[in-house]
Every structure is written in C-alpha cells, then in structure tokens.
C-alpha cells in the first residue's frame, strides 16, 4: 500500500492549554471543519468526540490524550477538494488539569508542533506555564491561539502581555481581533492585511474583506512591529526593510516559518472557538508555520548493545524502522493498544519487530489509526505517522520498536513522581482477585500512577498526582473492571534524604558450619546534588565508575581489587534496598550518592548476598550520622480572586505555612501566586469558596520537595509510630 500523503504534507501537533481554556471546544471545531465529524460536539452537552470517556463527559474535563487523524486544505484555496493540495494532520488533544500532566509530557515527546490555547479573559494560567515548559524541554515549535474573545472580560492586549511576562518575549501578534466580548466579529490578519468574517452554518463560510477603517491604524501599528520581528531572522530582508522596501507576503511567510521552526518566534492568533470564529485560520497557520517531519533534525538514539554509540535515523520510509511507544490504553474490545510514533522506516501489520528496551522480538498483530475511541484498521504505517498497535505483549510507555538487524534505542520519556497516596481495600474476596489485574493495567497505562504494598500492614497503597487523579482511577476500577473498593483518606507522599556527608563500615560475617558468609564494605554517602556539582569535571575514566539513576548515584572507587568486581553490583543493590525504607519515619529516601571506597573479601565465604547485606547495614549506620530529614511536596498555588478578599486569602496562606510570591491584576481579578505545602491544602478549595462567597478559584501543581520544619517532623513521626528525637523539639 502506497503512502497517501507525502511526508512534507504531514503535520503532527498537539492542542494544549490550562483546564477550561477551550481546548476541547477548539478540537471539536477542527474535526468539523476538516470533515471528520458532521456535528460539532459541545463540552457542556457531554457529546464531544475527543472527550470520549464517561468520566470526561460527566465532569466536562479532558482526562486522557485523544489522537485524531484528519485532512485539511487551506481556507482560501479555490478547489478545496483537490487532494494534491491537502495536508494530513495527526492531532493529539491533551488534558488541561495538572493531575493528568503526564498525558501532555508524553505527547510533547512525539509531536512536531503545538497549538497553545489561552482563555482571552484569563491569559496565561498555571498549567499553561507547565505545558509551555514541557514544550521547551522537547524543543517543540508553537502557535498561540487566544480563544474566548467573546467572553465577558476578554482582553487581547492583556493576554498578550501575560504571554510576554510569563512565557516568552518571542511571542508576536500575526492577528488582532475585530472587537471583543459581545462585539467580537472576526479577525484581522496582519500578514495579508485583510479582515476575515465567519458566517453560514457553524462559521463554515469564511469571507475576506478590507480592514474596517476604524481599525486600520491599529493594524498598521502592529504589522510594523510584526515585520520588524520577522525580518530580524533574515539579513537580506532586514537590510531591504530598513532601506524602505516592504517585504512581500510570500517572503514574510517563508521567513516566519523558519523562525517558528527554530523556536525564535511564537505567532499569536485569536478568535473564539465556541462562536466559530478564527479556527480555520489556525489550521492554515499550522500548514504555513509548523514543521513537517522533514523540517526537524534527524532522530538520534543509541545502540542497545553499546550505550556510548550514537545512532541516527532520517525521516524516510527507506530507513530502518525506529518508533517510540508513548502511550498504552486498555480497550475492552481489542485489548491493549500501544500508541507509537514512527520516526523512520515503515511498520506492517503481522510483521516482527525488536523491542529495544526489553531485547524481545515481538509480532505486531494489527495496526489501527485513531479517531479518539474509534479505530480504522490499516496495513502499514510510514515515517512521520502516528498510530496504535494491537498484540504487542511486553511493551511499556517509552519503549523503542525497531528493526531487528539495525537496532536503536530512543531517549526515554521521564515523568514526575506521585505526590498524593491513599490506601485501597477491596470490598469482597471476588473484588480482591480483580483488583490486582485492574491496578496493573491502570499503572501500565499511566506512568504517574504507582501501586505499592505497606510492608507492615500488607495494605495496598495507590499514589498519583492529586486527589482528582486517584478519584478517576478508583472510578475506572469500578466501571471498567467491576472492582468495588474502600478508599482511605488522602496522604502526602513524603520522602526522606540526608543533609550531610557521612562514612560507615560494616563487616557481615556468619558461620553456621560448612561454608560461611563474609562481606566487608566501607561506604561514604552524601547529598546527590552536592556531588553532581563536584562531578562536572570528572574525566572519562572516573565517569565509567559512576552509575546514575533517578534520585540515586553509585560510585565505585575500589582500588586494587580489595572488593572483587563481581560483588560491586550487589553493594549497589544493597544501598538501593536500604534507601527504599528510610530511617526518619520509614519513607523512601532519594537524592543520595553512595561511594564504595574500601572493604575486603574471603576467598571461600564471600558471596553476593553477603555484600548486599553488608551494604544495607553500612548504609543504615551512615544515614544515622548524615542528618536524615523528611521532605514534603511544596505546591505552586495560584488563586484568582476579587480584590476585596486579597487580605483574607494572604492571611489564610500564611497560616498554612505558605509563602506569597507575587500578585498581579488580570481580567478584573487579582492573581495571588504562592508556594504552600501539599499537606496544608487538602480541602482548601472549600475553605476558599466559603471565604469569598464562591467568587475565588484555585489551581495548584507540584513544584519541589523541601525539608519539613522540626515540629511537623515530630507530628509525622507520631502518626507513623516513631519516637520523636531532640531535633524535633
């Protein structure tokens, strides 16, 4: 089967935003205008295509990223049915709520561009900042769409200012609105210097007009600023412009495209998706300015057998296969779906591939193209495309699928750690049997959802990004897997670490007749951050002796073979085991470097288990001397409130050990930004509502871990059944 669209006519992009900025409403218009749906689904009706889960339609929020494929011809093309002029879009509609941030992060990893949607009355909101940061990490080019310009309080200029102040000064207007709130009538394109109106059924009829006389001077002002920003990226254009020559529309678009792909300019567009104004021009901008797979650098990875060897793949069907699995989804009809992006080569249904992450050879049963929860079976996927596979058994998020003869391991996606945990207990024995299966499948789908067992009570503990996240998980257990469960109160996911360096020695000796056990180690532990700074100048020889993982580092500094090489991994394993259960209140320890610098062995009695046990005990001794502390998650909080409640809210934040970091005015409300411990925020939304007669709203997201004060440490120890120490007084 031949490729339907050439690769230069493909656009893989995501639609991202803060919750309630109109992202899903925009996605529904995209589906309607591209002909993929014949009726626009509205969020308030619970009838959207991209929000297909029952929980999404009931709550009016996006929970899981939905992939959709569609085709588009530019708005003002004379023959919009000419396939040679069409572009193929692979779009991912992502969640806006912070509890489902993993969906945005993994989508950014496989997308070539993004449309960031803003509420015209609210400007930049907290999750927008987080999503923007993920896009920066992945180096993803972006368009900005200031939506909801028909909303009461909508202010285009204030929204642009918030983008400049909180995201990037590189954002540049390429459109301005015609009116605002109830006078919002259309948009002005500053590149073509034309006005566009949207009439007919659902704004389908787009007409190009001259700019209204009362807006002409304003349009000229912003066009001059736009041209200056664009020509700065082309020396020839800049010289001509400052010499008095006006750049052509073609030259402006060509230069702007290069600047957008290089992340040097983020074009700002505007409209209102709910009133069907401006969405078609956003799709035209996707075509004009966001990259095709050919516009981006070649994909790089490593050889699975030699991590120091860099492997490169071009976005070409003739190259060996390389694809990244970025999402798993359990489907009640076909089983597990593995969403993947093909970076090079092709993948046929029924073919065999290598999972470079596991080393296993697997058969791809079927391949489907997605339309949210609908599937179309296809025979083959080409370079640059996004699809889902059925029948791959041992696959996880971030696994690389590749050609068996020419393997490659692509860079893995990293996810934030959970910050809220609850105890979950099945109601019946029948539920107990089903709960294990349900929790495994749900944790496979969602890398930010973790399942563990309390060693002392044997209770099951589930952890996630917030109360809503865990609420949705429990609801899915009930609806999708038929599991009834009792849930405990939310608990904070505390951690432990050390503040000082310390050394310890332990000799594990056991004689019980016959062969004994002997392991002797001397270790040094120190906070990981401190060592990371000191290690920047390490030479290659030293670096080879260092193993770095998330929140843990092991340094092998053994000289002269005093501890044989075969026992070194057992020492590292023992240290990690000791960190799994901390020494202050029993929480997991992290951000620690462990250095093995001396020891001894016995020719007959030494074994891996002896060195592992010696390392566990040595770590315990060292941790006692290293000033171990409890860490708590600190949340970045943003409260939007009428000004008259500002004093009360600042006082309540201070009473919760919070620190106000700044305030600003936007859309007629005061925005208060603060950092507050998560443990103080349970139920705070209700407190805020009662304090402000329901007129204030709050959003929060994880920011960092910080050592708890001594009095709080004492309380935590008390709840964990640990005796307080003098340091807690």
Short mmCIF file of C-alpha atoms in Angstrom, two decimals, residues 146-546:
data_model
loop_
_atom_site.label_atom_id
_atom_site.label_comp_id
_atom_site.label_asym_id
_atom_site.label_seq_id
_atom_site.Cartn_x
_atom_site.Cartn_y
_atom_site.Cartn_z
CA UNK A 146 -6.02 33.45 22.29
CA UNK A 147 -9.50 31.93 22.50
CA UNK A 148 -12.78 33.00 24.13
CA UNK A 149 -12.55 36.58 22.85
CA UNK A 150 -16.35 36.69 23.11
CA UNK A 151 -16.21 36.07 26.87
CA UNK A 152 -17.04 38.79 29.41
CA UNK A 153 -13.76 40.37 30.47
CA UNK A 154 -11.82 39.20 27.39
CA UNK A 155 -8.80 41.43 26.80
CA UNK A 156 -6.50 40.59 23.88
CA UNK A 157 -3.74 43.04 24.81
CA UNK A 158 -3.70 41.91 28.47
CA UNK A 159 -3.50 38.27 27.35
CA UNK A 160 -0.57 39.07 25.04
CA UNK A 161 1.17 40.89 27.89
CA UNK A 162 0.72 37.86 30.17
CA UNK A 163 2.34 35.66 27.48
CA UNK A 164 5.29 38.07 27.25
CA UNK A 165 5.63 38.34 31.03
CA UNK A 166 5.20 34.68 31.97
CA UNK A 167 6.15 32.61 28.91
CA UNK A 168 8.24 34.30 26.24
CA UNK A 169 9.05 37.71 24.77
CA UNK A 170 9.34 35.92 21.41
CA UNK A 171 5.55 35.72 21.03
CA UNK A 172 4.46 38.01 18.15
CA UNK A 173 0.96 39.07 17.05
CA UNK A 174 0.15 37.98 13.50
CA UNK A 175 -3.59 38.61 14.04
CA UNK A 176 -5.70 41.03 16.06
CA UNK A 177 -9.42 40.68 16.90
CA UNK A 178 -12.25 42.71 15.45
CA UNK A 179 -14.00 43.65 18.68
CA UNK A 180 -14.21 41.80 22.00
CA UNK A 181 -16.86 40.29 24.28
CA UNK A 182 -20.28 40.66 22.60
CA UNK A 183 -18.82 42.79 19.77
CA UNK A 184 -16.35 40.08 18.63
CA UNK A 185 -16.97 39.82 14.86
CA UNK A 186 -13.84 38.41 13.21
CA UNK A 187 -10.06 38.74 12.95
CA UNK A 188 -7.51 40.83 11.06
CA UNK A 189 -4.53 39.03 9.51
CA UNK A 190 -1.50 41.31 9.81
CA UNK A 191 0.47 39.47 7.13
CA UNK A 192 -2.12 39.78 4.33
CA UNK A 193 -3.66 42.94 5.88
CA UNK A 194 -7.15 41.55 5.32
CA UNK A 195 -10.15 41.12 7.63
CA UNK A 196 -11.88 37.73 7.89
CA UNK A 197 -15.51 37.12 8.85
CA UNK A 198 -17.09 33.75 9.60
CA UNK A 199 -20.72 33.15 8.61
CA UNK A 200 -23.06 30.40 7.49
CA UNK A 201 -23.51 27.11 9.34
CA UNK A 202 -21.05 26.90 12.24
CA UNK A 203 -18.82 29.61 10.70
CA UNK A 204 -18.12 27.47 7.63
CA UNK A 205 -18.27 30.42 5.20
CA UNK A 206 -15.07 32.45 5.54
CA UNK A 207 -15.02 35.78 3.72
CA UNK A 208 -12.03 38.01 3.09
CA UNK A 209 -12.67 41.77 3.37
CA UNK A 210 -10.86 45.05 3.67
CA UNK A 211 -9.90 46.07 7.21
CA UNK A 212 -12.55 48.30 8.88
CA UNK A 213 -11.45 51.95 8.70
CA UNK A 214 -11.58 52.40 12.48
CA UNK A 215 -9.06 49.57 12.97
CA UNK A 216 -6.70 50.33 10.08
CA UNK A 217 -4.22 52.47 12.06
CA UNK A 218 -4.04 49.93 14.87
CA UNK A 219 -3.46 47.14 12.33
CA UNK A 220 -0.64 49.14 10.68
CA UNK A 221 0.99 49.70 14.07
CA UNK A 222 1.05 46.00 14.99
CA UNK A 223 2.04 44.98 11.45
CA UNK A 224 5.13 47.19 11.63
CA UNK A 225 6.09 45.53 14.93
CA UNK A 226 5.46 42.07 13.44
CA UNK A 227 7.55 42.77 10.32
CA UNK A 228 10.42 44.05 12.44
CA UNK A 229 10.37 40.82 14.48
CA UNK A 230 10.25 38.63 11.35
CA UNK A 231 12.94 40.35 9.24
CA UNK A 232 15.35 40.14 12.20
CA UNK A 233 15.76 36.48 11.18
CA UNK A 234 16.81 37.18 7.57
CA UNK A 235 19.70 39.57 6.84
CA UNK A 236 18.63 40.30 3.26
CA UNK A 237 15.03 41.08 4.25
CA UNK A 238 16.17 43.18 7.20
CA UNK A 239 18.51 45.29 5.06
CA UNK A 240 15.78 45.84 2.46
CA UNK A 241 13.16 46.67 5.11
CA UNK A 242 15.29 49.27 6.86
CA UNK A 243 16.09 50.64 3.41
CA UNK A 244 12.39 51.36 2.94
CA UNK A 245 11.28 48.25 0.97
CA UNK A 246 8.12 46.45 2.12
CA UNK A 247 8.60 42.65 2.30
CA UNK A 248 6.18 40.58 0.21
CA UNK A 249 3.59 38.31 1.82
CA UNK A 250 5.50 35.29 0.47
CA UNK A 251 8.80 36.47 1.96
CA UNK A 252 7.16 37.20 5.32
CA UNK A 253 5.56 33.74 5.49
CA UNK A 254 8.73 31.97 4.38
CA UNK A 255 10.90 33.77 6.95
CA UNK A 256 8.30 33.42 9.71
CA UNK A 257 8.11 29.67 9.06
CA UNK A 258 11.88 29.33 9.53
CA UNK A 259 11.76 31.37 12.74
CA UNK A 260 8.84 29.34 14.16
CA UNK A 261 10.56 26.02 13.41
CA UNK A 262 13.70 27.33 15.11
CA UNK A 263 11.62 28.39 18.17
CA UNK A 264 12.62 32.00 17.60
CA UNK A 265 9.04 33.29 17.13
CA UNK A 266 5.73 32.09 18.58
CA UNK A 267 2.93 33.57 16.41
CA UNK A 268 -0.19 34.80 18.24
CA UNK A 269 -3.60 34.21 16.63
CA UNK A 270 -7.03 34.90 18.07
CA UNK A 271 -10.74 34.07 17.85
CA UNK A 272 -13.47 32.25 19.70
CA UNK A 273 -13.97 28.55 19.03
CA UNK A 274 -17.39 28.46 20.72
CA UNK A 275 -18.70 31.18 18.34
CA UNK A 276 -16.90 29.56 15.36
CA UNK A 277 -14.52 32.46 14.70
CA UNK A 278 -10.87 32.01 13.73
CA UNK A 279 -10.35 28.24 13.96
CA UNK A 280 -9.89 27.73 10.18
CA UNK A 281 -7.13 30.35 10.16
CA UNK A 282 -5.38 28.49 12.99
CA UNK A 283 -5.35 25.39 10.76
CA UNK A 284 -3.94 27.48 7.90
CA UNK A 285 -1.21 28.68 10.29
CA UNK A 286 -0.42 25.05 11.19
CA UNK A 287 0.19 24.40 7.49
CA UNK A 288 2.17 27.60 6.94
CA UNK A 289 4.35 27.68 10.05
CA UNK A 290 4.51 24.40 11.98
CA UNK A 291 7.06 21.85 10.75
CA UNK A 292 6.64 18.64 8.81
CA UNK A 293 8.86 15.73 9.95
CA UNK A 294 11.32 16.75 7.21
CA UNK A 295 11.85 20.19 8.77
CA UNK A 296 13.22 18.79 12.02
CA UNK A 297 16.66 17.35 12.88
CA UNK A 298 17.26 13.64 12.31
CA UNK A 299 16.27 11.37 15.19
CA UNK A 300 19.16 10.18 17.36
CA UNK A 301 19.39 7.26 19.76
CA UNK A 302 21.94 4.77 21.00
CA UNK A 303 22.93 1.23 20.13
CA UNK A 304 21.13 -1.06 22.66
CA UNK A 305 24.34 -3.12 22.95
CA UNK A 306 26.63 -0.11 23.35
CA UNK A 307 25.13 2.99 25.00
CA UNK A 308 28.14 5.11 24.03
CA UNK A 309 27.46 4.59 20.30
CA UNK A 310 25.10 7.20 18.80
CA UNK A 311 22.70 6.01 16.07
CA UNK A 312 20.92 8.40 13.68
CA UNK A 313 17.72 7.92 11.66
CA UNK A 314 16.34 10.16 8.90
CA UNK A 315 12.55 10.65 8.49
CA UNK A 316 12.48 8.40 5.44
CA UNK A 317 10.43 5.30 4.56
CA UNK A 318 13.59 3.63 3.20
CA UNK A 319 15.45 3.89 6.53
CA UNK A 320 15.40 1.06 9.12
CA UNK A 321 12.37 1.15 11.42
CA UNK A 322 12.50 3.28 14.57
CA UNK A 323 9.34 4.05 16.56
CA UNK A 324 8.60 5.19 20.11
CA UNK A 325 5.68 3.92 22.20
CA UNK A 326 4.32 6.94 24.05
CA UNK A 327 1.03 5.70 25.49
CA UNK A 328 -0.79 2.49 26.43
CA UNK A 329 -4.55 2.25 26.55
CA UNK A 330 -6.73 -0.65 27.63
CA UNK A 331 -9.53 -1.29 25.12
CA UNK A 332 -12.42 -3.56 26.11
CA UNK A 333 -12.83 -4.78 22.52
CA UNK A 334 -9.26 -5.41 21.30
CA UNK A 335 -7.17 -5.47 24.49
CA UNK A 336 -4.12 -3.26 24.97
CA UNK A 337 -3.42 -0.54 22.41
CA UNK A 338 0.16 0.71 22.14
CA UNK A 339 0.28 4.23 20.64
CA UNK A 340 3.50 4.88 18.74
CA UNK A 341 5.19 7.48 16.53
CA UNK A 342 7.25 6.22 13.58
CA UNK A 343 10.43 8.26 13.16
CA UNK A 344 11.91 6.26 10.28
CA UNK A 345 11.09 3.26 8.10
CA UNK A 346 7.72 1.55 7.88
CA UNK A 347 5.79 -0.91 10.04
CA UNK A 348 3.43 -3.52 8.57
CA UNK A 349 0.72 -5.40 10.45
CA UNK A 350 1.77 -9.01 11.06
CA UNK A 351 5.48 -8.17 10.90
CA UNK A 352 8.12 -8.89 13.54
CA UNK A 353 9.99 -6.11 15.33
CA UNK A 354 12.58 -5.78 18.08
CA UNK A 355 11.63 -4.10 21.34
CA UNK A 356 15.00 -2.47 22.01
CA UNK A 357 14.01 -1.69 25.61
CA UNK A 358 13.42 -5.35 26.54
CA UNK A 359 15.51 -7.11 23.91
CA UNK A 360 12.47 -9.21 22.92
CA UNK A 361 11.39 -9.96 19.37
CA UNK A 362 7.63 -9.36 19.04
CA UNK A 363 4.95 -9.72 16.40
CA UNK A 364 2.69 -6.75 15.64
CA UNK A 365 -0.80 -8.21 15.30
CA UNK A 366 -2.86 -5.32 13.92
CA UNK A 367 -2.31 -1.61 13.33
CA UNK A 368 -5.10 0.93 13.74
CA UNK A 369 -5.45 4.63 13.05
CA UNK A 370 -7.25 6.51 15.80
CA UNK A 371 -10.23 8.81 15.88
CA UNK A 372 -10.45 9.24 19.67
CA UNK A 373 -12.17 5.97 20.74
CA UNK A 374 -12.90 4.85 17.14
CA UNK A 375 -10.40 2.76 15.19
CA UNK A 376 -9.71 2.19 11.48
CA UNK A 377 -7.56 -0.82 10.66
CA UNK A 378 -4.63 -0.15 8.31
CA UNK A 379 -1.97 -2.36 6.77
CA UNK A 380 1.12 -0.18 7.08
CA UNK A 381 2.42 2.92 8.87
CA UNK A 382 5.04 5.21 7.34
CA UNK A 383 7.76 7.54 8.62
CA UNK A 384 6.30 10.52 10.46
CA UNK A 385 2.94 8.91 11.20
CA UNK A 386 1.19 8.17 14.50
CA UNK A 387 -0.88 5.02 15.00
CA UNK A 388 -1.59 2.27 17.55
CA UNK A 389 -0.65 -1.42 17.56
CA UNK A 390 -2.60 -4.37 18.90
CA UNK A 391 -0.93 -7.57 20.04
CA UNK A 392 2.48 -6.43 21.33
CA UNK A 393 2.77 -8.27 24.64
CA UNK A 394 5.62 -6.93 26.78
CA UNK A 395 5.52 -3.24 25.95
CA UNK A 396 5.57 -0.16 28.19
CA UNK A 397 5.49 3.59 27.70
CA UNK A 398 8.87 4.84 26.34
CA UNK A 399 9.83 1.51 24.75
CA UNK A 400 11.53 1.65 21.34
CA UNK A 401 10.29 -0.55 18.48
CA UNK A 402 12.92 -1.05 15.77
CA UNK A 403 14.43 -3.16 13.03
CA UNK A 404 15.92 -6.35 14.45
CA UNK A 405 19.03 -6.18 12.26
CA UNK A 406 19.69 -2.46 12.78
CA UNK A 407 18.56 -1.72 16.36
CA UNK A 408 18.25 1.68 18.01
CA UNK A 409 17.17 2.77 21.50
CA UNK A 410 15.45 6.19 21.53
CA UNK A 411 15.58 8.54 24.51
CA UNK A 412 13.03 7.62 27.15
CA UNK A 413 10.30 9.91 28.50
CA UNK A 414 10.70 10.92 32.14
CA UNK A 415 7.63 11.52 34.30
CA UNK A 416 7.04 13.38 37.58
CA UNK A 417 6.73 11.36 40.78
CA UNK A 418 3.31 10.99 42.52
CA UNK A 419 2.64 13.34 45.46
CA UNK A 420 -0.65 12.01 46.91
CA UNK A 421 -1.38 8.48 48.13
CA UNK A 422 -4.41 6.60 49.51
CA UNK A 423 -4.96 3.15 50.93
CA UNK A 424 -7.33 0.99 48.89
CA UNK A 425 -9.10 -2.14 50.12
CA UNK A 426 -11.33 -4.48 48.06
CA UNK A 427 -14.84 -4.88 49.47
CA UNK A 428 -15.12 -8.63 48.80
CA UNK A 429 -12.83 -11.56 48.07
CA UNK A 430 -14.05 -11.51 44.48
CA UNK A 431 -13.04 -7.83 44.25
CA UNK A 432 -9.63 -8.69 45.67
CA UNK A 433 -8.87 -11.05 42.79
CA UNK A 434 -9.95 -8.50 40.18
CA UNK A 435 -8.27 -5.51 41.86
CA UNK A 436 -4.74 -6.76 41.22
CA UNK A 437 -5.45 -7.09 37.48
CA UNK A 438 -7.13 -3.66 37.33
CA UNK A 439 -4.33 -1.86 39.17
CA UNK A 440 -1.63 -3.44 36.98
CA UNK A 441 -3.37 -2.41 33.77
CA UNK A 442 -4.03 1.11 35.01
CA UNK A 443 -0.42 1.57 36.20
CA UNK A 444 0.84 0.27 32.82
CA UNK A 445 -1.28 2.95 31.11
CA UNK A 446 -0.27 5.81 33.41
CA UNK A 447 3.40 6.20 34.47
CA UNK A 448 2.43 8.72 37.18
CA UNK A 449 0.14 6.19 38.89
CA UNK A 450 2.05 3.89 41.27
CA UNK A 451 0.92 0.85 43.24
CA UNK A 452 2.78 -0.47 46.31
CA UNK A 453 2.22 -2.57 49.43
CA UNK A 454 2.80 -1.39 53.01
CA UNK A 455 5.28 -3.93 54.41
CA UNK A 456 3.94 -3.63 57.96
CA UNK A 457 0.18 -3.78 57.30
CA UNK A 458 0.16 -5.53 53.88
CA UNK A 459 -2.31 -2.85 52.70
CA UNK A 460 -2.34 -1.75 49.06
CA UNK A 461 -1.35 1.89 48.53
CA UNK A 462 -2.05 3.77 45.31
CA UNK A 463 -0.30 7.06 44.56
CA UNK A 464 -0.91 9.72 41.92
CA UNK A 465 -0.62 13.39 41.02
CA UNK A 466 -3.62 14.60 43.04
CA UNK A 467 -6.97 13.77 44.59
CA UNK A 468 -8.80 14.05 41.25
CA UNK A 469 -6.30 11.70 39.62
CA UNK A 470 -6.89 9.00 42.24
CA UNK A 471 -10.65 9.60 42.20
CA UNK A 472 -10.68 8.92 38.45
CA UNK A 473 -8.55 5.77 38.92
CA UNK A 474 -10.97 4.38 41.52
CA UNK A 475 -13.94 5.26 39.30
CA UNK A 476 -12.32 3.47 36.35
CA UNK A 477 -11.66 0.39 38.53
CA UNK A 478 -15.38 0.24 39.26
CA UNK A 479 -16.71 0.93 35.75
CA UNK A 480 -14.15 -0.81 33.55
CA UNK A 481 -13.08 -3.70 35.77
CA UNK A 482 -16.07 -4.16 38.08
CA UNK A 483 -13.99 -3.66 41.25
CA UNK A 484 -15.70 -2.23 44.36
CA UNK A 485 -13.20 -0.81 46.85
CA UNK A 486 -12.99 1.20 50.08
CA UNK A 487 -10.66 4.17 49.91
CA UNK A 488 -8.74 5.78 52.78
CA UNK A 489 -8.11 9.48 53.33
CA UNK A 490 -5.54 11.16 51.04
CA UNK A 491 -1.98 11.09 52.34
CA UNK A 492 1.04 13.13 51.34
CA UNK A 493 3.82 11.23 49.54
CA UNK A 494 6.65 12.25 51.86
CA UNK A 495 10.28 11.41 51.06
CA UNK A 496 13.49 11.36 53.07
CA UNK A 497 17.04 12.44 52.28
CA UNK A 498 20.30 13.34 54.02
CA UNK A 499 21.77 16.80 54.56
CA UNK A 500 25.40 15.94 55.36
CA UNK A 501 28.09 13.52 54.21
CA UNK A 502 28.96 10.53 56.38
CA UNK A 503 31.03 7.34 56.32
CA UNK A 504 30.35 3.88 57.72
CA UNK A 505 31.89 0.42 57.73
CA UNK A 506 30.16 -2.91 58.14
CA UNK A 507 31.52 -6.44 58.15
CA UNK A 508 28.91 -9.13 57.63
CA UNK A 509 30.27 -12.41 58.99
CA UNK A 510 28.21 -15.54 59.55
CA UNK A 511 29.43 -19.04 60.43
CA UNK A 512 26.96 -21.89 60.81
CA UNK A 513 29.05 -24.93 59.97
CA UNK A 514 30.32 -25.54 56.47
CA UNK A 515 30.69 -22.55 54.16
CA UNK A 516 30.06 -19.21 55.88
CA UNK A 517 29.15 -15.71 54.68
CA UNK A 518 31.63 -12.84 54.50
CA UNK A 519 31.16 -9.32 53.12
CA UNK A 520 33.02 -6.22 54.24
CA UNK A 521 32.38 -2.70 52.89
CA UNK A 522 33.32 0.89 53.67
CA UNK A 523 30.98 3.45 52.14
CA UNK A 524 30.61 7.21 52.02
CA UNK A 525 27.21 8.84 51.44
CA UNK A 526 26.47 12.46 50.56
CA UNK A 527 23.60 14.51 49.12
CA UNK A 528 23.37 13.83 45.39
CA UNK A 529 23.15 17.47 44.31
CA UNK A 530 26.41 18.34 46.01
CA UNK A 531 28.25 15.52 44.29
CA UNK A 532 26.68 16.27 40.92
CA UNK A 533 28.21 19.77 41.06
CA UNK A 534 31.62 18.38 42.02
CA UNK A 535 31.45 15.73 39.31
CA UNK A 536 31.20 18.11 36.35
CA UNK A 537 34.93 17.94 35.76
CA UNK A 538 35.23 14.15 36.01
CA UNK A 539 37.48 12.54 33.45
CA UNK A 540 36.20 9.65 31.36
CA UNK A 541 37.93 7.02 33.49
CA UNK A 542 36.23 8.20 36.68
CA UNK A 543 32.85 8.65 34.98
CA UNK A 544 32.84 4.99 33.93
CA UNK A 545 32.83 4.02 37.62
CA UNK A 546 29.69 6.06 38.34
#
